[in-house]
Coordinates of C-alpha atoms and ligand atoms in Angstrom, one line a residue:
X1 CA 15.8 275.9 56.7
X2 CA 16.6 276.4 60.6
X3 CA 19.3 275.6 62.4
X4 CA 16.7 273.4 64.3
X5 CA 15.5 272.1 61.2
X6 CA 17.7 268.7 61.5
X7 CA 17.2 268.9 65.4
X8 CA 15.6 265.5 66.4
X9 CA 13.2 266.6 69.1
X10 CA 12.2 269.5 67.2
X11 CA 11.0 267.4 64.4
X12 CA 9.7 265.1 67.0
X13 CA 7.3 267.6 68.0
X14 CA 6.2 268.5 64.3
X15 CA 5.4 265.2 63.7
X16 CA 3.3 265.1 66.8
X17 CA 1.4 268.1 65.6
X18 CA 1.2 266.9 61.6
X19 CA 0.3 263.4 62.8
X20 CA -2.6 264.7 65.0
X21 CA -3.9 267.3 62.2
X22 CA -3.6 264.6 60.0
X23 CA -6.1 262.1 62.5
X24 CA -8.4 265.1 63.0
X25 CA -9.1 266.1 59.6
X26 CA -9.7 262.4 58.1
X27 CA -13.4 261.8 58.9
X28 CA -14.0 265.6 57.0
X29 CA -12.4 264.2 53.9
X30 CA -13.0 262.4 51.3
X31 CA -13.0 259.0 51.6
X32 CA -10.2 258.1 48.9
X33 CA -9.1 259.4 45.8
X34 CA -7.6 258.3 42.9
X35 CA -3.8 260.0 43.1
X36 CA -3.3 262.7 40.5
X37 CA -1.4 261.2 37.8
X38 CA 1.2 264.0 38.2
X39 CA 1.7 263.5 42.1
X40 CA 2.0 259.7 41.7
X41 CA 4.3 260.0 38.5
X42 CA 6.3 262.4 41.2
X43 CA 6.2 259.1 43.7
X44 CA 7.0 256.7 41.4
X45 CA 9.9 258.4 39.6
X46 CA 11.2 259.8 43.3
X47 CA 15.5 260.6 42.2
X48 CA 17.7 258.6 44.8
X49 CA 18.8 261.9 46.8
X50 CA 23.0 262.8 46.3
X51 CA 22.3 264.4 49.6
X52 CA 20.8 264.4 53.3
X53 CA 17.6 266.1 53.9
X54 CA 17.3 267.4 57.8
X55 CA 14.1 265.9 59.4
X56 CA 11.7 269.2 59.1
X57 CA 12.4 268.6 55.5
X58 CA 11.2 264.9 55.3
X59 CA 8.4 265.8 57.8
X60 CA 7.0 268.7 54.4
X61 CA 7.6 265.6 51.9
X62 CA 5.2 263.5 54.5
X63 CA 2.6 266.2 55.6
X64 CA 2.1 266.9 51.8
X65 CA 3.3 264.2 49.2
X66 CA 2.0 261.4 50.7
X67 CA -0.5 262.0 53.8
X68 CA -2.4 263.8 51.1
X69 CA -3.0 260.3 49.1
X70 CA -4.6 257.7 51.9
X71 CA -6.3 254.6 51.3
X72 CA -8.8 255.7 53.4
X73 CA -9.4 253.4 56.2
X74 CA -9.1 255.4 58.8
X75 CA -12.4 257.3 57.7
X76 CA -15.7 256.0 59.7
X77 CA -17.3 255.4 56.4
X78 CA -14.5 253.1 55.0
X79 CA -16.5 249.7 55.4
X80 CA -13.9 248.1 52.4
X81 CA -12.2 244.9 52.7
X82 CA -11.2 244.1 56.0
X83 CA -8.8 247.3 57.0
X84 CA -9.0 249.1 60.0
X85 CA -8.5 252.7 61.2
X86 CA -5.5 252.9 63.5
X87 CA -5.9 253.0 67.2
X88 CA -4.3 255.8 68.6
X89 CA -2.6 254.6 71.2
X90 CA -1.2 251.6 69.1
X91 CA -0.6 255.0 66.5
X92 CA 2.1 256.2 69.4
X93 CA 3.6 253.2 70.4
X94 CA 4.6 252.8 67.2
X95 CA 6.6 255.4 67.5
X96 CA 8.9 254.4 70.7
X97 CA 9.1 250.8 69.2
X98 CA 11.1 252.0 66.3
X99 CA 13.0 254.1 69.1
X100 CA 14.4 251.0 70.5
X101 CA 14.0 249.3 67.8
X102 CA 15.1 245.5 69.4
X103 CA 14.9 242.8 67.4
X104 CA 12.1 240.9 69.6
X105 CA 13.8 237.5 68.5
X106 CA 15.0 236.2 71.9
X107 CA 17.1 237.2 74.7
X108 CA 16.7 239.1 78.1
X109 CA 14.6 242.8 76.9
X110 CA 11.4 243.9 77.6
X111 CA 9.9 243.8 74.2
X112 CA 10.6 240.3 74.0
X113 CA 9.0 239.5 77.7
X114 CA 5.9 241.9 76.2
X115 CA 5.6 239.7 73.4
X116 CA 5.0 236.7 75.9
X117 CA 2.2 239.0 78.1
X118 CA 0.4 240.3 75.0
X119 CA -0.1 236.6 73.2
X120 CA -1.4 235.6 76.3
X121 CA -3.7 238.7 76.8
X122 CA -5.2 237.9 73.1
X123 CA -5.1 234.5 74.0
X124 CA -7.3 235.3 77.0
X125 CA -9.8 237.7 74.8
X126 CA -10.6 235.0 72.4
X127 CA -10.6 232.2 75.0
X128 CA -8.1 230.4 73.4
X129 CA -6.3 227.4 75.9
X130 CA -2.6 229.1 76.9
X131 CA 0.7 227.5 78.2
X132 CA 3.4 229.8 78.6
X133 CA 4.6 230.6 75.5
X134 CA 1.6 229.6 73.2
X135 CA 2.0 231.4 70.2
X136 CA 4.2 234.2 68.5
X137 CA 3.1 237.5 66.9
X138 CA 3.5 237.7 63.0
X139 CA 3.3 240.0 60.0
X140 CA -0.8 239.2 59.6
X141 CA -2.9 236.2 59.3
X142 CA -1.0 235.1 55.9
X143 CA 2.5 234.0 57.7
X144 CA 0.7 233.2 60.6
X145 CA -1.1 231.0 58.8
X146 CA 1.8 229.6 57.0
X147 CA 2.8 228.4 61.0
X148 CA 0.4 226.6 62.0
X149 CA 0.0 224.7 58.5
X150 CA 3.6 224.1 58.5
X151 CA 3.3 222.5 62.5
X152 CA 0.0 220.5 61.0
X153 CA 1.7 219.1 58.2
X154 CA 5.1 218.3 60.8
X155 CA 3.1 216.3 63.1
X156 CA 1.3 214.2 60.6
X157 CA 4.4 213.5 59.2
X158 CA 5.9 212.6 62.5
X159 CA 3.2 210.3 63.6
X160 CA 3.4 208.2 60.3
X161 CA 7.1 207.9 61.1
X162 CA 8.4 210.5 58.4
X163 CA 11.1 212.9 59.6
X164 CA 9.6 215.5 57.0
X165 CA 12.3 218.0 58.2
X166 CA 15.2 215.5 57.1
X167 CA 13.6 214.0 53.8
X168 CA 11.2 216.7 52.8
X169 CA 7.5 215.8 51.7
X170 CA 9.3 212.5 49.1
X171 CA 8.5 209.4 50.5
X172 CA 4.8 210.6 52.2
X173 CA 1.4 209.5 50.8
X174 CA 0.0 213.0 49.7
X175 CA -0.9 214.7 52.4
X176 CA -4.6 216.4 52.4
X177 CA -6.2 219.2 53.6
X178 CA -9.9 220.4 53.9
X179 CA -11.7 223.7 54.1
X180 CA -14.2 225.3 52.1
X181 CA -15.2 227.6 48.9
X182 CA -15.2 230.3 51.6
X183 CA -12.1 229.7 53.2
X184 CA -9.3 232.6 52.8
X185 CA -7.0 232.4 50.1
X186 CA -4.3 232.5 52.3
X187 CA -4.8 229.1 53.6
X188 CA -4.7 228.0 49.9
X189 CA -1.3 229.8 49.4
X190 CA 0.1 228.3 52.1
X191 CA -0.8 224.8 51.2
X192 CA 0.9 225.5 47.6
X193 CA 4.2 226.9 49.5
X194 CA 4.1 223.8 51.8
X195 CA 4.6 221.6 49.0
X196 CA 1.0 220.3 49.5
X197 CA -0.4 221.0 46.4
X198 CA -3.6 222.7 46.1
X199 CA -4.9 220.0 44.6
X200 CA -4.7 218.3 47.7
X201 CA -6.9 221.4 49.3
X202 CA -10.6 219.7 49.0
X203 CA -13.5 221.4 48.9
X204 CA -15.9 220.5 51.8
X205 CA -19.7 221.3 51.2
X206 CA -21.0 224.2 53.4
X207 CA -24.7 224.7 54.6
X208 CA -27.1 227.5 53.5
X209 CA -24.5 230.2 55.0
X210 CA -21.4 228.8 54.2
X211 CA -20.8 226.9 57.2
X212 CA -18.3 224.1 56.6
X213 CA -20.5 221.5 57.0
X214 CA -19.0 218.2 59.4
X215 CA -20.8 215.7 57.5
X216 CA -19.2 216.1 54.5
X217 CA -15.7 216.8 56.0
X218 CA -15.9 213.0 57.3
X219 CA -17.1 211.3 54.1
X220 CA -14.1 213.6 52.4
X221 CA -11.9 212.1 54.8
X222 CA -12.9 208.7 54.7
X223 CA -12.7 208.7 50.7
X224 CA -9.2 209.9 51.2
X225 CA -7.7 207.6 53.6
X226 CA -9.6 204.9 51.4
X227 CA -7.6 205.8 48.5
X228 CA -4.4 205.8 50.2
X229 CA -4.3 209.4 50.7
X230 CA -3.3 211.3 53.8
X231 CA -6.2 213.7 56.1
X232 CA -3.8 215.6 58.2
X233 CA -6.1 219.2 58.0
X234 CA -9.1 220.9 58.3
X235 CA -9.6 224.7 58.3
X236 CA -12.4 226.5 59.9
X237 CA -13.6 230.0 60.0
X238 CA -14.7 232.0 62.6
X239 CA -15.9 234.7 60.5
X240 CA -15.1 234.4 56.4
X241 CA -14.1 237.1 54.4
X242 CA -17.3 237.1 52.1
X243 CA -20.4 237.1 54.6
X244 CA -18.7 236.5 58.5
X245 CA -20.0 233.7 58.7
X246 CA -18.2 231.3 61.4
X247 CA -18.0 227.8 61.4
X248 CA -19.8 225.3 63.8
X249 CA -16.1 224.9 65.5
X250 CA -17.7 221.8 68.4
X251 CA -18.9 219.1 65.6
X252 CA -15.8 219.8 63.2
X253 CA -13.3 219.1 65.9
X254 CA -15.4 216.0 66.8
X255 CA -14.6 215.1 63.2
X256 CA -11.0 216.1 63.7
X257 CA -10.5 214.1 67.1
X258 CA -11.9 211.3 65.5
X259 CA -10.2 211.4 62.5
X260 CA -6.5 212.6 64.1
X261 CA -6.8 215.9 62.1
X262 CA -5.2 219.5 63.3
X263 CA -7.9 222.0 63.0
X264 CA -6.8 225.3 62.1
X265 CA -8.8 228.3 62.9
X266 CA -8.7 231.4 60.8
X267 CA -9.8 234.1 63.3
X268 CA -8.0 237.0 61.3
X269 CA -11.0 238.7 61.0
X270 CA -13.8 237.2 63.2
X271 CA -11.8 236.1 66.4
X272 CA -12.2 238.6 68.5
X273 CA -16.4 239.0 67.9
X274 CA -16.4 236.4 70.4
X275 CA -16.4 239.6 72.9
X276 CA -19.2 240.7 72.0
X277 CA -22.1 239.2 74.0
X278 CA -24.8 239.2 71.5
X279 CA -22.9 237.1 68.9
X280 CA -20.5 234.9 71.4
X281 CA -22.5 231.7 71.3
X282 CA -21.5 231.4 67.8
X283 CA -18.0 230.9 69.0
X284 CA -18.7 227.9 71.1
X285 CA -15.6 225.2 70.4
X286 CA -13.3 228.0 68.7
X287 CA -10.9 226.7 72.0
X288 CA -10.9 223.0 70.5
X289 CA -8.8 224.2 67.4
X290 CA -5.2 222.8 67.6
X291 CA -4.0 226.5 66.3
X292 CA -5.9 229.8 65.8
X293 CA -5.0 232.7 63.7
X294 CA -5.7 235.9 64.1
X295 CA -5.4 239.8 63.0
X296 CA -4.9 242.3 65.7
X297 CA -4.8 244.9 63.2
X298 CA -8.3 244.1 61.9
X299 CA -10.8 244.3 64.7
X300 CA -8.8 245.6 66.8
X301 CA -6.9 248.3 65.2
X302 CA -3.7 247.6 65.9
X303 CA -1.6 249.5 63.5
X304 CA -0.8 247.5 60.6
X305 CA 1.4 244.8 60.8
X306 CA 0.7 242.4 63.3
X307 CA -1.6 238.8 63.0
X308 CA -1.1 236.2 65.6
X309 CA -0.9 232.4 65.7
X310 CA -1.6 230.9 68.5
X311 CA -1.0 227.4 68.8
X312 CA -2.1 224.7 71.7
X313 CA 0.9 222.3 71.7
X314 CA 3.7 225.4 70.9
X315 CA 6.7 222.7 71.2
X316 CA 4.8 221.6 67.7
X317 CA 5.8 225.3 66.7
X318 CA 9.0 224.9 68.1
X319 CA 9.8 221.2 66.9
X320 CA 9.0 222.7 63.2
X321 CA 10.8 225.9 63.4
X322 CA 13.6 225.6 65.4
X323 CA 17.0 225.8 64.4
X324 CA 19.9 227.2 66.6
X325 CA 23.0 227.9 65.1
X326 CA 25.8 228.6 67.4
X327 CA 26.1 232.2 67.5
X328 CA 22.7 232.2 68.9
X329 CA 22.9 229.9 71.3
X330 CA 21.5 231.3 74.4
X331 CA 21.1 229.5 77.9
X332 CA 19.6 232.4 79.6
X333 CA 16.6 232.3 76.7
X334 CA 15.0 229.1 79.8
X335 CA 12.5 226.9 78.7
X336 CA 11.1 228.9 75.7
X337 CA 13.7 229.9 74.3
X338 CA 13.5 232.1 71.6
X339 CA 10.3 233.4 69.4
X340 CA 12.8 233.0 66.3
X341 CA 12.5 229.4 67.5
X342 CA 9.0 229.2 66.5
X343 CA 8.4 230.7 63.0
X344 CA 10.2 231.9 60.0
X345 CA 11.4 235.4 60.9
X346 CA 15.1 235.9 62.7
X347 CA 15.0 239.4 63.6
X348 CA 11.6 240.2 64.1
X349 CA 9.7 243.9 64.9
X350 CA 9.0 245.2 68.3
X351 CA 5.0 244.5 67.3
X352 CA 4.2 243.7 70.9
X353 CA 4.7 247.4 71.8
X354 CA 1.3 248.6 69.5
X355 CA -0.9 245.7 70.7
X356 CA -0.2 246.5 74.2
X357 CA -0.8 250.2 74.0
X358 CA -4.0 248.9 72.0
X359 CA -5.1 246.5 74.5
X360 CA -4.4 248.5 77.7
X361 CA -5.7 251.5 76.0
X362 CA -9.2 250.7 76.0
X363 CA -9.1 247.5 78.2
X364 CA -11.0 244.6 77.9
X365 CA -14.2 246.3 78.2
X366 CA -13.2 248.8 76.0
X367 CA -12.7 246.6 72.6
X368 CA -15.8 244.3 74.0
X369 CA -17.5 247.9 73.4
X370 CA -16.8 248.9 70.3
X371 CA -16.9 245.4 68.7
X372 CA -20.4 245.4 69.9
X373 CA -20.9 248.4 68.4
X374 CA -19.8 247.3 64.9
X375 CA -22.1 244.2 65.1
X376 CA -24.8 246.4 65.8
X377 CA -24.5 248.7 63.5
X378 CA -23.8 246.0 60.8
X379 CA -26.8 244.6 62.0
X380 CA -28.8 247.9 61.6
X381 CA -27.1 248.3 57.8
X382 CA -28.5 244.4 57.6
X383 CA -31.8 245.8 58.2
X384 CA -31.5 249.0 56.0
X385 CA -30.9 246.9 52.9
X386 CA -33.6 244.7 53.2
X387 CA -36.3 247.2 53.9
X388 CA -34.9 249.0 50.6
X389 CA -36.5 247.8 47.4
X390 CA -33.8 248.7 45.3
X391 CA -31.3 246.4 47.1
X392 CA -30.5 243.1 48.5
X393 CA -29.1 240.8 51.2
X394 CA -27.5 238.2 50.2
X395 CA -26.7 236.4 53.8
X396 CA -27.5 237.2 57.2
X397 CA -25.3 239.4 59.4
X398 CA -23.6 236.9 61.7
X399 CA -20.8 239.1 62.5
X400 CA -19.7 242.9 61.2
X401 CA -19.9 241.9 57.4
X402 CA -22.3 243.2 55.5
X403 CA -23.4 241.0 52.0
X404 CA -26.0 242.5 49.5
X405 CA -26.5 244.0 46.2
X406 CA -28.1 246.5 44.0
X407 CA -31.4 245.6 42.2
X408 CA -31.4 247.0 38.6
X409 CA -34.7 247.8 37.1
X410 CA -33.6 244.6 34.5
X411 CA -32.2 241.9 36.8
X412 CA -30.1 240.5 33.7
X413 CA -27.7 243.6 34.4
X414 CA -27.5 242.9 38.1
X415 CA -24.3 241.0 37.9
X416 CA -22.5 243.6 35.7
X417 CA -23.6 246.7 37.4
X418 CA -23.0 244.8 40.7
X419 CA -19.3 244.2 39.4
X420 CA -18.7 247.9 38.7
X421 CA -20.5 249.5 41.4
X422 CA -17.5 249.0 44.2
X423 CA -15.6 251.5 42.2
X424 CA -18.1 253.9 40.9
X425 CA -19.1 254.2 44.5
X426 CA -15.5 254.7 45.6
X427 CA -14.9 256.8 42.9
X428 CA -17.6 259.7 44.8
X429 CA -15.0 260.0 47.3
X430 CA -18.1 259.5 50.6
X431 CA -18.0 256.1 51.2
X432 CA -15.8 253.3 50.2
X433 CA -17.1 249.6 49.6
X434 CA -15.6 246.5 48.3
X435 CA -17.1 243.6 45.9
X436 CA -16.8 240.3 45.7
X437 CA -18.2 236.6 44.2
X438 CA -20.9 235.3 46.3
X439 CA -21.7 231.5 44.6
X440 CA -21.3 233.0 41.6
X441 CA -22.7 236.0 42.0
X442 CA -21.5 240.1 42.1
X443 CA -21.8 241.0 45.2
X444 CA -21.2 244.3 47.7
X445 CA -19.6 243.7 51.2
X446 CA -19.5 246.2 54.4
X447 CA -17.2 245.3 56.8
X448 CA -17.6 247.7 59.9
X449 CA -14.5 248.1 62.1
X450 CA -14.9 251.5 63.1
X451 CA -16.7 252.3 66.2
X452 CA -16.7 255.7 65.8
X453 CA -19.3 255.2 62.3
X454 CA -22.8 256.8 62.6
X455 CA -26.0 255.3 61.7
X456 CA -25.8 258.6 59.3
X457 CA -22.6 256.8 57.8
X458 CA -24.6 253.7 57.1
X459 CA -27.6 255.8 55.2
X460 CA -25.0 257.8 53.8
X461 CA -23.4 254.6 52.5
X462 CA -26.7 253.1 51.2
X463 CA -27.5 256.5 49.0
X464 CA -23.9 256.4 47.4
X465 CA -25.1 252.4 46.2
X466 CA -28.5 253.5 45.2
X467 CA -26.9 256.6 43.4
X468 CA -24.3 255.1 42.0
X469 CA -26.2 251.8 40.7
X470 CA -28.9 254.1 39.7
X471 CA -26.2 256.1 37.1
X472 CA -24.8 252.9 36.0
X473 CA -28.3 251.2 35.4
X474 CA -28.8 254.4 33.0
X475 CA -25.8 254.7 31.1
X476 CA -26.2 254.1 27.6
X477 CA -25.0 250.9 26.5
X478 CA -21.5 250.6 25.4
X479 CA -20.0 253.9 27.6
Ligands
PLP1 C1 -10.7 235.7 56.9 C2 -9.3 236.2 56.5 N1 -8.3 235.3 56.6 C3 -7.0 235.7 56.3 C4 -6.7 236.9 55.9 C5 -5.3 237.3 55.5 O1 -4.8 238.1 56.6 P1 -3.5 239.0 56.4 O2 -4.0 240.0 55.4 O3 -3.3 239.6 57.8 O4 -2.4 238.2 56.0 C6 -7.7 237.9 55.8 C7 -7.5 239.2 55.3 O5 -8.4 240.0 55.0 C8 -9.1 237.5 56.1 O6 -10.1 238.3 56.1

């Protein structure tokens, strides 16, 4: 190698040029791949190096061990799960973040004063009520969610006169919380970590769509409370992972006021459709939620990781979190004091850095743009599938998720070739789709993130499902 070859601004500039070829070339490629088994037997069984290798030499192991092997999403006809492609500008900040590399956990730097501005600029795009100091970035919706159940489940303990920090959960009436068949699994999770117990996790009922339905959450509650349990929770969506379907938020947080319940928002994917014009109505009440969380790196393409909790009364953050020993003790921190105050993490990433380049990238208008665009083109893949015979849709397009299914000549098959179509259609390498249960049945979902997707994508999409289900339909049994 050159003498330049372990020079840092050389390398710098390599990685500018490999990074930008690699951005270029994705939507010409195919979708995903399975890795060769060679090349991820040469990953998995990487030797610990004896020695250094200068920076141009990492930059070939990058550029051609592991650039070559993407999941994908970056490619306008990934419509799987619910991952993004990166935003470029978030793609560069990322870059000067880990330059400074703070630890945004408190004190007197700019990425920690960022992190203030940016939770209030989400804040402000999802129309979510902000005090100073109203919520904390986080590693995704999971930990964030993890927060705001762990605040919930504080002040219900406070106000029946437990001091849950102190004596743990022993001594409470079980504590119960509600959400539906739809709700994330995260939320579940999070109730089995916070010594809830899922069993404690009712089911409410849900309309036609899978909207919690506010009826039922009261008679649930009222059955609890008669039985000498305690309703401290409920959990609505504003936008589920299955269909994107959100949640009537204004009569579920009448139930909640009534009833003295936290509601809980999970916005990680849907919370930021409430830009978009044509669906906003649906959104009406989503600022009556005592905490909100949501993913800038879904919808808004913030480079994975950052999720966001925000959280109406933060000193109910704070009053769970907070723990200063004395090294950290900091009186210039003021009123807020530290982020590491209100969640779990002590040092903490510079995530701010990516969600402002994001944000300010494109501004306000800009994202309000291009999720409009993705509602309308999920909207116009809505209408695709049910004007094609050989498929169907399973719920209405509410938001950017796309739920339907492949008719098989013999509709007894439709569950099993609908279970196996996901892969055989990710497996042709031009368009990648996820499955998943839909009241019991197989089901494909499109989840359309990427602005930059043509309405070719979405016919290009539909002829990989009708292909693909087509060759499965015709296999001979038992291959
Ligand atoms: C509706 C919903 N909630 C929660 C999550 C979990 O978020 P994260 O993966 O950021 O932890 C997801 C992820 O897809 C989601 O779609």
């Amino acid at each position: 190698m050159s003498d330049t070859a372990d020079d840092f601004r050389t390398a710098a500039r390599a990685a500018a040029e490999l990074v930008s070829d690699y951005l270029d070339a994705v939507p010409g490629r195919t979708v995903w791949q399975p890795m060769d088994p060679a090349d991820r037997l040469a990953l998995l069984d990487l030797p610990l190096p004896a020695d250094g290798v200068p920076l141009e030499g990492l930059l070939e192991v990058i550029g051609s061990q592991l650039m070559t092997a993407p999941m994908g999403n970056g490619h306008p006809r990934f419509f799987g799960w619910v991952n993004s492609a990166p935003a470029p500008a978030g793609v560069l900040a990322t870059l000067a973040a880990a330059a400074m590399n703070p630890s945004s956990a408190g004190g007197d730097h700019a990425d920690v004063h960022l992190e203030r501005a940016v939770v209030r600029w989400i804040a402000e795009l999802v129309g979510f009520p902000h005090p100073a100091g109203g919520g904390i970035l986080t590693s995704g919706t999971s930990m964030a969610t993890i927060l705001c159940l762990a605040a919930a489940r504080n002040r219900a303990a406070r106000r029946a006169g437990h001091d849950l920090r102190a004596d743990g959960l022993a001594g409470l009436p079980p504590l119960v919380a509600y959400a539906t068949a739809e709700t994330h699994s995260c939320v579940r999770k999070a109730v089995e970590l916070l010594g809830l117990g899922s069993r404690h996790l009712r089911t409410v009922a849900t309309d036609a769509e899978g909207r919690l339905d506010p009826a039922a959450l009261a008679e649930a509650v009222a059955a609890d409370r008669a039985a000498g349990l305690l309703p401290f929770l409920a959990v609505a969506s504003a936008g589920t992972v299955g269909t994107g379907v959100v949640d009537a938020f204004d009569p579920i947080a009448d139930v909640c006021a009534a009833e003295g319940l936290w509601l809980h928002v999970d916005g990680a994917y849907g919370a930021f459709g409430v830009l978009d014009p044509a669906i906003a109505d649906q959104y009406a009440g989503m600022d009556r939620a005592d905490s909100l969380a949501l993913d800038p790196h879904k919808w808004l393409g913030v480079p994975v990781d950052c999720g966001c909790a925000l959280v109406r009364d933060t000193e109910e953050l704070r009053g769970t979190f907070s723990l200063v020993p004395s090294y950290l003790r900091d009186e210039a921190a003021g009123a807020l004091g530290w982020f590491s105050e209100y969640g779990m993490e002590q040092t903490r990433p510079f995530r701010s850095l990516k969600v402002w380049a994001t944000i300010a990238h494109r501004g306000r208008a800009g994202l309000a743009a291009d999720i409009a665009r993705c509602t309308e083109l999920a909207r116009r893949l809505g209408a695709l599938v049910e004007a094609d015979p050989e498929l169907e849709l399973l719920a209405p397009v509410r938001t950017s998720i796309v739920a339907f299914r492949y008719l098989p000549a013999d509709p007894a098959l439709a569950d099993a070739v609908n279970r196996e179509l996901p892969v055989a259609v990710q497996l042709r390498g031009r368009a990648f789709v996820t499955g998943a249960l839909l009241q019991g049945r197989e089901m494909l979902r499109a989840c359309l993130l990427n602005a930059a997707t043509t309405e070719a994508d979405l016919d290009l999409l539909l002829s990989e499902v009708r292909s693909a289900g087509r060759e499965l339909t015709e296999r001979p049994t038992g291959s």
